[in-house]
């Protein structure tokens, strides 16, 4: 049985999709959810699903204590599902090819610091792109620049706005993220 740790800052719809998908499988479970926001929706999901969770501040996040806590779960994967802080270098080094992130655009375009949520979709629309999509990639020391594992695309229609694009992107994410996790763990 693989242990997965999810880091998330927001609503947690991706976390929920992963949790639901794994419920019907027996190869992995979510051992811990980490959030940097005490009012994040993902913490309500954790409570409802009886998954242990912790809220971190910057100091704890960069501490040895936190690194040890993560190590103690012996995670096969650390999944960033809408997590807005950069991962400390020590953690990146301790878990090579075991930390993955999902980005709501087709990297390497529209990535980097500050490119999250609607900022990404607004930039895609402003650039008049005809398609967008999702990128699931390994995490390294630089925002949104680790090796790409999977990308999936969607059309950007003439009358598209950031909300409708966000909805399409979430749809792709909820379909592909759990399956990519399964793929990685079963290799
Ligand atoms: C997703 O669109 C993901 O790509 C981005 O943050 C969003 C998180 O959404 N990194 P949710 O909290 O999973 O609903």
Tab-separated table of N, CA, C and O and ligand atoms in Angstrom, residues 10-15 81-82 102-104 170 173, ligand 1:
chain	number	residue	atom	x	y	z
A	10	UNK	N	-6.109	25.484	-1.401
A	10	UNK	CA	-7.421	26.047	-1.733
A	10	UNK	C	-8.598	25.136	-1.474
A	10	UNK	O	-8.652	24.399	-0.486
A	11	UNK	N	-9.502	25.212	-2.421
A	11	UNK	CA	-10.784	24.516	-2.325
A	11	UNK	C	-10.607	23.005	-2.192
A	11	UNK	O	-11.325	22.338	-1.457
A	12	UNK	N	-9.683	22.467	-2.943
A	12	UNK	CA	-9.388	21.043	-2.808
A	12	UNK	C	-10.174	20.147	-3.738
A	12	UNK	O	-10.321	18.945	-3.463
A	13	UNK	N	-10.649	20.672	-4.847
A	13	UNK	CA	-11.427	19.793	-5.739
A	13	UNK	C	-10.530	18.714	-6.345
A	13	UNK	O	-10.996	17.593	-6.590
A	14	UNK	N	-9.275	19.030	-6.579
A	14	UNK	CA	-8.359	17.986	-7.077
A	14	UNK	C	-8.085	16.943	-6.003
A	14	UNK	O	-8.055	15.742	-6.292
A	15	UNK	N	-7.895	17.406	-4.778
A	15	UNK	CA	-7.693	16.462	-3.673
A	15	UNK	C	-8.899	15.534	-3.578
A	15	UNK	O	-8.760	14.310	-3.437
A	81	UNK	N	-1.507	19.803	-5.059
A	81	UNK	CA	-2.802	19.965	-5.743
A	81	UNK	C	-3.314	21.372	-5.453
A	81	UNK	O	-4.153	21.571	-4.577
A	82	UNK	N	-2.747	22.345	-6.156
A	82	UNK	CA	-3.117	23.730	-5.890
A	82	UNK	C	-2.436	24.240	-4.635
A	82	UNK	O	-3.079	24.835	-3.775
A	102	UNK	N	0.411	19.894	-10.306
A	102	UNK	CA	-0.464	20.093	-11.463
A	102	UNK	C	-0.566	21.583	-11.732
A	102	UNK	O	-0.746	22.383	-10.814
A	103	UNK	N	-0.407	21.943	-13.000
A	103	UNK	CA	-0.455	23.354	-13.387
A	103	UNK	C	-1.572	23.543	-14.416
A	103	UNK	O	-1.675	22.749	-15.353
A	104	UNK	N	-2.376	24.606	-14.263
A	104	UNK	CA	-3.560	24.737	-15.129
A	104	UNK	C	-3.286	25.406	-16.479
A	104	UNK	O	-4.055	26.254	-16.921
A	170	UNK	N	-10.464	22.386	-14.863
A	170	UNK	CA	-10.740	21.531	-13.704
A	170	UNK	C	-11.228	20.153	-14.146
A	170	UNK	O	-10.884	19.140	-13.543
A	173	UNK	N	-8.281	18.235	-15.151
A	173	UNK	CA	-7.475	17.895	-13.969
A	173	UNK	C	-8.066	16.716	-13.206
A	173	UNK	O	-7.350	15.778	-12.836
B	1	LIG	C1	-5.952	23.799	-9.940
B	1	LIG	O1	-6.465	24.421	-11.076
B	1	LIG	C2	-4.491	23.490	-10.109
B	1	LIG	O2	-4.086	23.332	-11.435
B	1	LIG	C3	-3.829	24.720	-9.568
B	1	LIG	O3	-4.645	25.130	-8.505
B	1	LIG	C4	-5.982	24.713	-8.726
B	1	LIG	C5	-6.462	24.023	-7.484
B	1	LIG	O4	-7.844	23.804	-7.511
B	1	LIG	N1	-2.442	24.447	-9.269
B	1	LIG	P1	-8.535	22.923	-6.378
B	1	LIG	O5	-8.192	23.540	-5.032
B	1	LIG	O6	-8.000	21.534	-6.503
B	1	LIG	O7	-9.988	23.002	-6.663
